[in-house]
PDB file of C-alpha atoms in Angstrom:
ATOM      1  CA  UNK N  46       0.000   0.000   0.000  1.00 70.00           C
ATOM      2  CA  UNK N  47       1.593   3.386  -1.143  1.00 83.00           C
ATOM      3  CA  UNK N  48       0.976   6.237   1.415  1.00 93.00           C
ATOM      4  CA  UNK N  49       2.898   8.563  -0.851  1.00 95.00           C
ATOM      5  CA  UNK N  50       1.819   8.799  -4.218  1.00 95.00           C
ATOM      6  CA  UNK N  51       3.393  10.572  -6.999  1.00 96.00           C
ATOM      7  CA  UNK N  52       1.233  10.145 -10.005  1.00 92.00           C
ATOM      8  CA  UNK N  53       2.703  11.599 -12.376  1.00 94.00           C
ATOM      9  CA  UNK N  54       6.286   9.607 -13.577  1.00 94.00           C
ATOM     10  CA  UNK N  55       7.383  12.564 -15.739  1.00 96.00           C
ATOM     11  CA  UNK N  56       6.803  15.970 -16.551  1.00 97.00           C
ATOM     12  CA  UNK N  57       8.112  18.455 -18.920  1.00 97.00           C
ATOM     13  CA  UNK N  58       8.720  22.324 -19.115  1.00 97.00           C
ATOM     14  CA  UNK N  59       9.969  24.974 -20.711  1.00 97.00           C
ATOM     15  CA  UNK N  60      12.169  27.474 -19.482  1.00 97.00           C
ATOM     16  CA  UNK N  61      10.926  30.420 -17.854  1.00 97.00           C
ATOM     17  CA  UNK N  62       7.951  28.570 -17.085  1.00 97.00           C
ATOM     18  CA  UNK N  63       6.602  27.427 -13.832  1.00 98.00           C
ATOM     19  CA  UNK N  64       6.924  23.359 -12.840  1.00 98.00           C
ATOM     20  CA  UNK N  65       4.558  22.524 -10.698  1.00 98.00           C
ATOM     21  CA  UNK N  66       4.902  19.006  -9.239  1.00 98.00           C
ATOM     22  CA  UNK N  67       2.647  16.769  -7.219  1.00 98.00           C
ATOM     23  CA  UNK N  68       1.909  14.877  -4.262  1.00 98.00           C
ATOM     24  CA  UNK N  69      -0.807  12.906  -2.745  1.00 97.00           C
ATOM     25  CA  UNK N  70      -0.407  10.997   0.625  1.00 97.00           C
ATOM     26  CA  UNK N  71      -3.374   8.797   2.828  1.00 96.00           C
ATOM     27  CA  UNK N  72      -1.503   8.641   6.156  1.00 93.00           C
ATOM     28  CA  UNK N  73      -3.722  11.295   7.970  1.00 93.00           C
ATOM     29  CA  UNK N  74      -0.580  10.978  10.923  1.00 92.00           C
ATOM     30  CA  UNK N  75       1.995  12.666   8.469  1.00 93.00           C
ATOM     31  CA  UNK N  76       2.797  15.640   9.658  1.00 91.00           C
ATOM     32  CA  UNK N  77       6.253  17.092   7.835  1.00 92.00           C
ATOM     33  CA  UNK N  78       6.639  17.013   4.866  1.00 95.00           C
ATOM     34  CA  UNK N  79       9.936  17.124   2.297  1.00 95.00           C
ATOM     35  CA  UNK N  80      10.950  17.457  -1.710  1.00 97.00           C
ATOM     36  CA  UNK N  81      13.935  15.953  -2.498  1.00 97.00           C
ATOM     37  CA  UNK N  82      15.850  16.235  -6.015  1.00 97.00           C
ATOM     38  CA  UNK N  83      17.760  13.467  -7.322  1.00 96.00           C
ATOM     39  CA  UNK N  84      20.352  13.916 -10.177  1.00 95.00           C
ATOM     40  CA  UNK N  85      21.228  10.771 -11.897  1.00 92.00           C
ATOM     41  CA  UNK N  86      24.754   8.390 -10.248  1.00 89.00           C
ATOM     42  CA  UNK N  87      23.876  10.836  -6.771  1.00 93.00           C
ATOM     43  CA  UNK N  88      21.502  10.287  -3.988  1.00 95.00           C
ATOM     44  CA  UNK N  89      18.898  12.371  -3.202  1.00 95.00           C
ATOM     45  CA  UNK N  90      19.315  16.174  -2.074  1.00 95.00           C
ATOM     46  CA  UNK N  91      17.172  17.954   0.499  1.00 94.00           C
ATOM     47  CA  UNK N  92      15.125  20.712  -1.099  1.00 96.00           C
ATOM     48  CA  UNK N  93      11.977  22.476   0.673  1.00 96.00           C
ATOM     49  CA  UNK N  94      10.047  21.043   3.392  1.00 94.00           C
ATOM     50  CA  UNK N  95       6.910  22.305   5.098  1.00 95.00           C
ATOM     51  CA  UNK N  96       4.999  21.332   8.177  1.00 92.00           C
ATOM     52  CA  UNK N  97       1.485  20.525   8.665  1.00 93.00           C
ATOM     53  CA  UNK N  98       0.819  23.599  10.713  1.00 93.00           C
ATOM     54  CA  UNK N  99       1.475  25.820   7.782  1.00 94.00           C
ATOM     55  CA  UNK N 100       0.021  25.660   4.238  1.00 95.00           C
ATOM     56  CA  UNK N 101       2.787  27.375   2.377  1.00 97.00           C
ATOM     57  CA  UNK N 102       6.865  27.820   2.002  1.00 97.00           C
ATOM     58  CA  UNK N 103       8.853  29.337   0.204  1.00 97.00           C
ATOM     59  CA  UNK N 104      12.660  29.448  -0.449  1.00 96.00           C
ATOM     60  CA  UNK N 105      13.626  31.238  -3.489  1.00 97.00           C
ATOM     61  CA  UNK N 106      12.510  30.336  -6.771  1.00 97.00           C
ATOM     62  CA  UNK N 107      10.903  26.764  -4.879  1.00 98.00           C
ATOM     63  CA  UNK N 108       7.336  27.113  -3.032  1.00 98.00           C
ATOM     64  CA  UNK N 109       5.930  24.086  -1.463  1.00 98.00           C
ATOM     65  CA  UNK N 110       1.587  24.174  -1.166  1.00 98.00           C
ATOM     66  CA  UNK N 111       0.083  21.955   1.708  1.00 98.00           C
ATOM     67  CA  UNK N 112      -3.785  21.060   1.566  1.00 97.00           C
ATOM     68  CA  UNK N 113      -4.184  19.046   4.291  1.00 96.00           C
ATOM     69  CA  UNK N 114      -7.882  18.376   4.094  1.00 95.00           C
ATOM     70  CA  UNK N 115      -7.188  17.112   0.185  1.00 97.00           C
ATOM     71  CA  UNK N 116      -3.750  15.128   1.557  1.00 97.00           C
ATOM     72  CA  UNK N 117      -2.035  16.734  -1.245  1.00 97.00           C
ATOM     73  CA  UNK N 118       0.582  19.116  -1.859  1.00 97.00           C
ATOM     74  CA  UNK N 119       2.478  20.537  -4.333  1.00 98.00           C
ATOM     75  CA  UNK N 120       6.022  22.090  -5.223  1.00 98.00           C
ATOM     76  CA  UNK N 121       6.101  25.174  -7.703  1.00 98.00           C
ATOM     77  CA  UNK N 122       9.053  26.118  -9.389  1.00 98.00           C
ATOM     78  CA  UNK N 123       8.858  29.520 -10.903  1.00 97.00           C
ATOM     79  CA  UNK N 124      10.948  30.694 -13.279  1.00 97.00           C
ATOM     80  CA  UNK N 125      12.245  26.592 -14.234  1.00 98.00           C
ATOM     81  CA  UNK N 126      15.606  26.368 -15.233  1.00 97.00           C
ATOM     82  CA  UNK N 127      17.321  23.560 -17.793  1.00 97.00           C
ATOM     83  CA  UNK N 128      19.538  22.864 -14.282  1.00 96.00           C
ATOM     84  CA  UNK N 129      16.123  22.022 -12.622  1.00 97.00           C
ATOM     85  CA  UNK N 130      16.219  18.592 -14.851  1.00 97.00           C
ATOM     86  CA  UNK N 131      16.089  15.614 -12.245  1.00 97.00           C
ATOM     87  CA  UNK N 132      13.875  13.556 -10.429  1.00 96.00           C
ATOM     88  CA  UNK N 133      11.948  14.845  -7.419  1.00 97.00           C
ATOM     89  CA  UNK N 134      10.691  12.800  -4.660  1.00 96.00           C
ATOM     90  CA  UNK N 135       8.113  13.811  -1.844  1.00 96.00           C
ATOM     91  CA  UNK N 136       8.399  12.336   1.732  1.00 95.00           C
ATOM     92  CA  UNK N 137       6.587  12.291   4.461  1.00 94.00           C
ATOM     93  CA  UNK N 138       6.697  11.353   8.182  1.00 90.00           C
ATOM     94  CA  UNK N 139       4.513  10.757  11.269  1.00 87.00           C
ATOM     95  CA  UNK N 140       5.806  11.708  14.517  1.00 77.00           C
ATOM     96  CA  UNK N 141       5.913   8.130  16.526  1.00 70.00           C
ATOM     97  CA  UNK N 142       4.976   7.528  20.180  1.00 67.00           C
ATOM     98  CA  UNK N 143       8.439   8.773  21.025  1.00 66.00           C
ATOM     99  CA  UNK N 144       7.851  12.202  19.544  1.00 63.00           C
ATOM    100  CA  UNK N 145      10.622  11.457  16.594  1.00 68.00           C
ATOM    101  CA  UNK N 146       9.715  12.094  13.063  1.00 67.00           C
ATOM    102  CA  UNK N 147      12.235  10.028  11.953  1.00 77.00           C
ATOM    103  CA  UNK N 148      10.990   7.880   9.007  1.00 83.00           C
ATOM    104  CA  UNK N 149      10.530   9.113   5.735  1.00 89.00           C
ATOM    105  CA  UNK N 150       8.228   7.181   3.359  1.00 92.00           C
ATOM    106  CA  UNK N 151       8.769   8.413   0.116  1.00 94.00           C
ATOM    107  CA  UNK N 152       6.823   8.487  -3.224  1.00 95.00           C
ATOM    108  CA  UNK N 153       8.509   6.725  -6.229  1.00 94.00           C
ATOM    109  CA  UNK N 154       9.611  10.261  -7.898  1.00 95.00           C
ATOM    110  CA  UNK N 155       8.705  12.305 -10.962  1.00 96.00           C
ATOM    111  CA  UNK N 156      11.261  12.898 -13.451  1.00 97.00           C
ATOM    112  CA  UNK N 157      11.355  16.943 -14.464  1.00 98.00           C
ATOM    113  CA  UNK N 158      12.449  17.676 -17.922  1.00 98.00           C
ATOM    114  CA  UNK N 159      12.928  21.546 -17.985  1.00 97.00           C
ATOM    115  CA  UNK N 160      13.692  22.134 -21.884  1.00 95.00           C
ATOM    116  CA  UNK N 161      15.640  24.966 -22.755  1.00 93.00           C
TER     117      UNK N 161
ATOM    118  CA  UNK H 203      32.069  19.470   4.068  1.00 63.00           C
ATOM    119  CA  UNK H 204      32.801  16.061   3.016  1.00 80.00           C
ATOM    120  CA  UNK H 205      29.195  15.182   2.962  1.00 93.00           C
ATOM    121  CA  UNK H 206      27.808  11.837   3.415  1.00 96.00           C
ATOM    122  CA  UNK H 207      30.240   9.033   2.057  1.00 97.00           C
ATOM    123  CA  UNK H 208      29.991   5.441   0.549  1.00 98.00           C
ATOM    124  CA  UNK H 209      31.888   2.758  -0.493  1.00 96.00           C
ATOM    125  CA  UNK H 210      31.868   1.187  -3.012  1.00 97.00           C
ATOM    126  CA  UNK H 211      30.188   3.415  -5.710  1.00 97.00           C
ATOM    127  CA  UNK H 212      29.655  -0.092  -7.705  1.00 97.00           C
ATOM    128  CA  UNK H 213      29.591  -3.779  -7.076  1.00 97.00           C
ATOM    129  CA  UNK H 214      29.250  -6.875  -9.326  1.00 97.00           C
ATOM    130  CA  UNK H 215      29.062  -9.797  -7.689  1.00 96.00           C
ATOM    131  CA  UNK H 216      27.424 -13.575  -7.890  1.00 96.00           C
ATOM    132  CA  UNK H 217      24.719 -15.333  -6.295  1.00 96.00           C
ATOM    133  CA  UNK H 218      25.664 -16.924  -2.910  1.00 96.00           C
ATOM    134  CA  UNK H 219      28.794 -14.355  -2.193  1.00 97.00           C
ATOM    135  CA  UNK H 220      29.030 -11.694   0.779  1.00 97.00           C
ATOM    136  CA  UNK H 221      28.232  -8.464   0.521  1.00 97.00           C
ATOM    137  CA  UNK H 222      29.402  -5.393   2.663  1.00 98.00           C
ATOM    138  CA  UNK H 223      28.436  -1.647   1.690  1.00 98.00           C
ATOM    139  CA  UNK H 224      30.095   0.906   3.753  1.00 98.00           C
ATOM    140  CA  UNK H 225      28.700   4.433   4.888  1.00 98.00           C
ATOM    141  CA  UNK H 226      30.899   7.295   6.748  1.00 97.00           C
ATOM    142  CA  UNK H 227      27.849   9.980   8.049  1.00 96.00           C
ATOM    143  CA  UNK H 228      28.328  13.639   8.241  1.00 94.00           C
ATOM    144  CA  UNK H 229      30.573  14.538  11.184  1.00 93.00           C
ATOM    145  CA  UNK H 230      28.339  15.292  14.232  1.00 90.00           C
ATOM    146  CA  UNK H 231      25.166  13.791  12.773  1.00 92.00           C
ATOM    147  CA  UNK H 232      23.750  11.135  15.050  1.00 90.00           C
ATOM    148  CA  UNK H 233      21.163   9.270  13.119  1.00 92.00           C
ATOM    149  CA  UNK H 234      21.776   7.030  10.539  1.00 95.00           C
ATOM    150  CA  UNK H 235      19.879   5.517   7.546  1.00 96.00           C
ATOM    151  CA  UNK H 236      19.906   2.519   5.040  1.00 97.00           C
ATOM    152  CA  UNK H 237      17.720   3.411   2.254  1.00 97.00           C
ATOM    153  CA  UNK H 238      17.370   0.645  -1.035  1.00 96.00           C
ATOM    154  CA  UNK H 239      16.069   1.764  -4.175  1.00 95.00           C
ATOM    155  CA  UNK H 240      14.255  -0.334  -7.058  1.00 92.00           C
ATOM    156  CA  UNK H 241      12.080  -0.033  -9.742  1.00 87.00           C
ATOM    157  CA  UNK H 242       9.504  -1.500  -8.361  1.00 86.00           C
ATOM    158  CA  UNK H 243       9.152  -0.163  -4.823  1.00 87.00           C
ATOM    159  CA  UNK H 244      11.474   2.755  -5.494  1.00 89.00           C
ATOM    160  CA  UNK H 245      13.339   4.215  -2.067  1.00 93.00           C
ATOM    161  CA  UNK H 246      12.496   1.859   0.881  1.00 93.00           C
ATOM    162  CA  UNK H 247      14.098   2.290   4.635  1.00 93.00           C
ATOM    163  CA  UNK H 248      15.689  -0.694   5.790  1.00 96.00           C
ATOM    164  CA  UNK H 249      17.395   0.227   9.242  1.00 96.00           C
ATOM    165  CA  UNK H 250      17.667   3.448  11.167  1.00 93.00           C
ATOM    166  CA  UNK H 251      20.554   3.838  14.074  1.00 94.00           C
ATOM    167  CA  UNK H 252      20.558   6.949  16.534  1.00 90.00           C
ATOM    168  CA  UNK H 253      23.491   7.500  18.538  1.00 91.00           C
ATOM    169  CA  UNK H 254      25.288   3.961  16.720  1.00 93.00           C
ATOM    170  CA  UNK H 255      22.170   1.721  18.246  1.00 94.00           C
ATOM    171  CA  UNK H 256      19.787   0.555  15.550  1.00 94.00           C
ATOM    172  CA  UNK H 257      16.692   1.553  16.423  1.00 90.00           C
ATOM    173  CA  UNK H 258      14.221   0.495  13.278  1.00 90.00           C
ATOM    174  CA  UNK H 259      15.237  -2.741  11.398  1.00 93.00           C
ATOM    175  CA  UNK H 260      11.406  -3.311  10.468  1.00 91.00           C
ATOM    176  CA  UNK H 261      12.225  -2.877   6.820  1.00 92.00           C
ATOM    177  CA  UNK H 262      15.318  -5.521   6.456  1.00 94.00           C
ATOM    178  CA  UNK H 263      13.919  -8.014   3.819  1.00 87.00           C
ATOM    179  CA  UNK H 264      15.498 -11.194   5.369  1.00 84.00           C
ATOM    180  CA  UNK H 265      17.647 -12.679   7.834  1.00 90.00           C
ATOM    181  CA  UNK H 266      20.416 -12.742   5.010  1.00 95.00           C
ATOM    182  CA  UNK H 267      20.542  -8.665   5.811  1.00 97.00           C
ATOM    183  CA  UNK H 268      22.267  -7.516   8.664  1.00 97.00           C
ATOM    184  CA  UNK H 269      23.693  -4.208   9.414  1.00 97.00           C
ATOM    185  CA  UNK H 270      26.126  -2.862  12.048  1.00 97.00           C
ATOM    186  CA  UNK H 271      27.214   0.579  13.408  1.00 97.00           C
ATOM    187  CA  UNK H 272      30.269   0.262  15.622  1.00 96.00           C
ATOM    188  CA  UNK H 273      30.775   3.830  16.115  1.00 94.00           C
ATOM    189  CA  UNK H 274      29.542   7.527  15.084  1.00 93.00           C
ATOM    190  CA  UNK H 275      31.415   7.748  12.175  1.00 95.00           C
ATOM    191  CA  UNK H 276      31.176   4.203  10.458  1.00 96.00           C
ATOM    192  CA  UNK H 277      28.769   1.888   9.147  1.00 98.00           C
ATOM    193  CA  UNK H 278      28.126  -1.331   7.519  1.00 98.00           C
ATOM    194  CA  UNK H 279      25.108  -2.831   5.683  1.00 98.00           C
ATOM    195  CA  UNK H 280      26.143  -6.642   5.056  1.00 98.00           C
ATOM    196  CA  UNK H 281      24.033  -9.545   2.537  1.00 97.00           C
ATOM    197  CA  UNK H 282      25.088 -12.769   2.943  1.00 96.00           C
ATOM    198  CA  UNK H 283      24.368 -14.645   0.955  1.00 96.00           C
ATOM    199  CA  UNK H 284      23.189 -12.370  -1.753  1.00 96.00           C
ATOM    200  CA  UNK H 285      20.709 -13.233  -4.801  1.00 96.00           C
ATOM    201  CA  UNK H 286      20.060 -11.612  -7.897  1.00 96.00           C
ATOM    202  CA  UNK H 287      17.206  -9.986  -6.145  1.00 95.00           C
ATOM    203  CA  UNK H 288      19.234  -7.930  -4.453  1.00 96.00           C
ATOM    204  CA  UNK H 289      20.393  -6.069  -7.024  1.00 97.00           C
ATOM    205  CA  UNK H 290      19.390  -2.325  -5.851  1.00 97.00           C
ATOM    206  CA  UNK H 291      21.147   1.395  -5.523  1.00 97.00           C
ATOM    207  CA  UNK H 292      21.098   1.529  -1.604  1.00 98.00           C
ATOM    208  CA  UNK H 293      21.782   4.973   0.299  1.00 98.00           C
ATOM    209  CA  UNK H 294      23.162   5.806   3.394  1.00 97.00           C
ATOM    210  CA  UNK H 295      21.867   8.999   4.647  1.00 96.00           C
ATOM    211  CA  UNK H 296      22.557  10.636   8.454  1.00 94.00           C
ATOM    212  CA  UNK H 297      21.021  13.691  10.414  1.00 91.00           C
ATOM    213  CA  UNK H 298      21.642  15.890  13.054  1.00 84.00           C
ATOM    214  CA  UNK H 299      22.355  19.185  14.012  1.00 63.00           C
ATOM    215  CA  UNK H 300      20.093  22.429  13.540  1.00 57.00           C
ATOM    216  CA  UNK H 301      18.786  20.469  10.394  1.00 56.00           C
ATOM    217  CA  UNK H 302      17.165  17.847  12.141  1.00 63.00           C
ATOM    218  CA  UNK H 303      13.890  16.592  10.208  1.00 73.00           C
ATOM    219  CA  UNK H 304      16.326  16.783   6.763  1.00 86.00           C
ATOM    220  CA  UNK H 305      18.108  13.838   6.085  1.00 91.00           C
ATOM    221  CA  UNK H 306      21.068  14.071   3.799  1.00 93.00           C
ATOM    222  CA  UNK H 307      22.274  11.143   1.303  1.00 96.00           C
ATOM    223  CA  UNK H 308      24.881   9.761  -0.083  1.00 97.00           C
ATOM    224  CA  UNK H 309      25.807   9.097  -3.187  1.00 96.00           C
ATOM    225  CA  UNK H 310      24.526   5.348  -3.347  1.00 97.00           C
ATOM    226  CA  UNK H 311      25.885   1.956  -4.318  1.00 98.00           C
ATOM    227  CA  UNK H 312      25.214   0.310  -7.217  1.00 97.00           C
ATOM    228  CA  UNK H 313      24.829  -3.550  -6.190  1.00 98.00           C
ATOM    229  CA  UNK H 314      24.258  -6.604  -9.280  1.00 97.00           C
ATOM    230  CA  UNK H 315      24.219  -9.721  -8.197  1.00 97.00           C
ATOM    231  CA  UNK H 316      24.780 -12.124 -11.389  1.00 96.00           C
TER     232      UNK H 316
END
């Protein structure tokens, strides 16, 4: 059963244009919430993240939406560059009876293609 | 910063031989993750260590995994024996410090087992 869905495998852009990626999770416990953006031959890189208690962050050209009654959220990147080209993964986590939100489950990625 | 580091970056090996992926976290980080990635069930977490003692091996496939964390700045993820479904990128990743609900990876090994 996949609490972190990412339905879309691919998406492509132009440059200049916004990217807007998304995210649906059924774990109603998750409470923080993470993009990560994966280059091909490196792991995964820490992005954005955004906890339930807010709806919206932003760091730069990279804005992460939360709708928490929908279980979905999105990440906007506005203006996409060609160096934006990679695969994105959302995570989540639940805080566990030990008040550690220490496991990620994450969705199986979308690839961004961010043509020039 | 040397960042999170693994060894090796590649491995080819056959059915029925040992295994042993290596992991050095990021100095001062004291949580430590074994992540495997596949096609099919893309990035899973197979053991998580704070302070060196593991703390969540619910996600080890199989007795044939075992994993070990001697001290804060070393770690092993062992499969003996291995199979060909084995064959996986798997990450280390640690935390810690002011960044604590970000977890930051290395750069993976490549396993194939023939």
């Amino acid at each position: 059963d996949q609490q972190v869905k990412q339905n879309s495998p691919s998406l492509s852009v132009q440059e200049g244009r916004i990217s807007i990626l998304n995210c649906d999770y059924t774990n109603s416990m998750f409470d923080y919430f993470l993009w990560y953006k994966k280059y091909p031959a490196e792991g995964p890189t820490f992005l954005i993240s955004i906890s339930s208690i807010k709806d919206k962050n932003e760091d730069g050209r990279f804005t992460v939406f939360l709708n928490k009654s929908a279980k979905h959220l999105s990440l906007h990147i506005v203006p996409s560059q060609p160096g934006d080209s990679a695969v994105y993964f959302c995570a989540a986590s639940a805080r566990n009876s030990g008040g550690s939100n220490y496991k990620l489950t994450f969705g199986k990625g979308t690839l961004l293609t961010v043509n020039p | 910063d040397a960042g999170v580091i693994q060894s090796p970056r590649h491995e080819v090996t056959e059915m029925g031989q040992e295994v042993t992926l290596r992991c050095k976290p990021i100095s001062g980080h004291n949580s430590l993750f074994w992540y495997r990635q596949t096609m099919m069930r893309g990035l899973e977490l197979l053991i998580y260590f704070n302070n060196n003692v593991p703390i969540d091996d619910s996600g080890m496939p199989e007795d044939r995994f075992s994993a070990k964390m001697p001290n804060a700045s070393f770690s092993t993820l062992k499969i003996q024996p291995s199979e060909p479904r084995d064959s996986a990128v798997y990450f280390c990743a640690s935390r810690g410090g002011s960044s604590y609900n970000e977890q930051f990876f290395g750069p993976g090994t490549r396993l194939t087992v023939l």
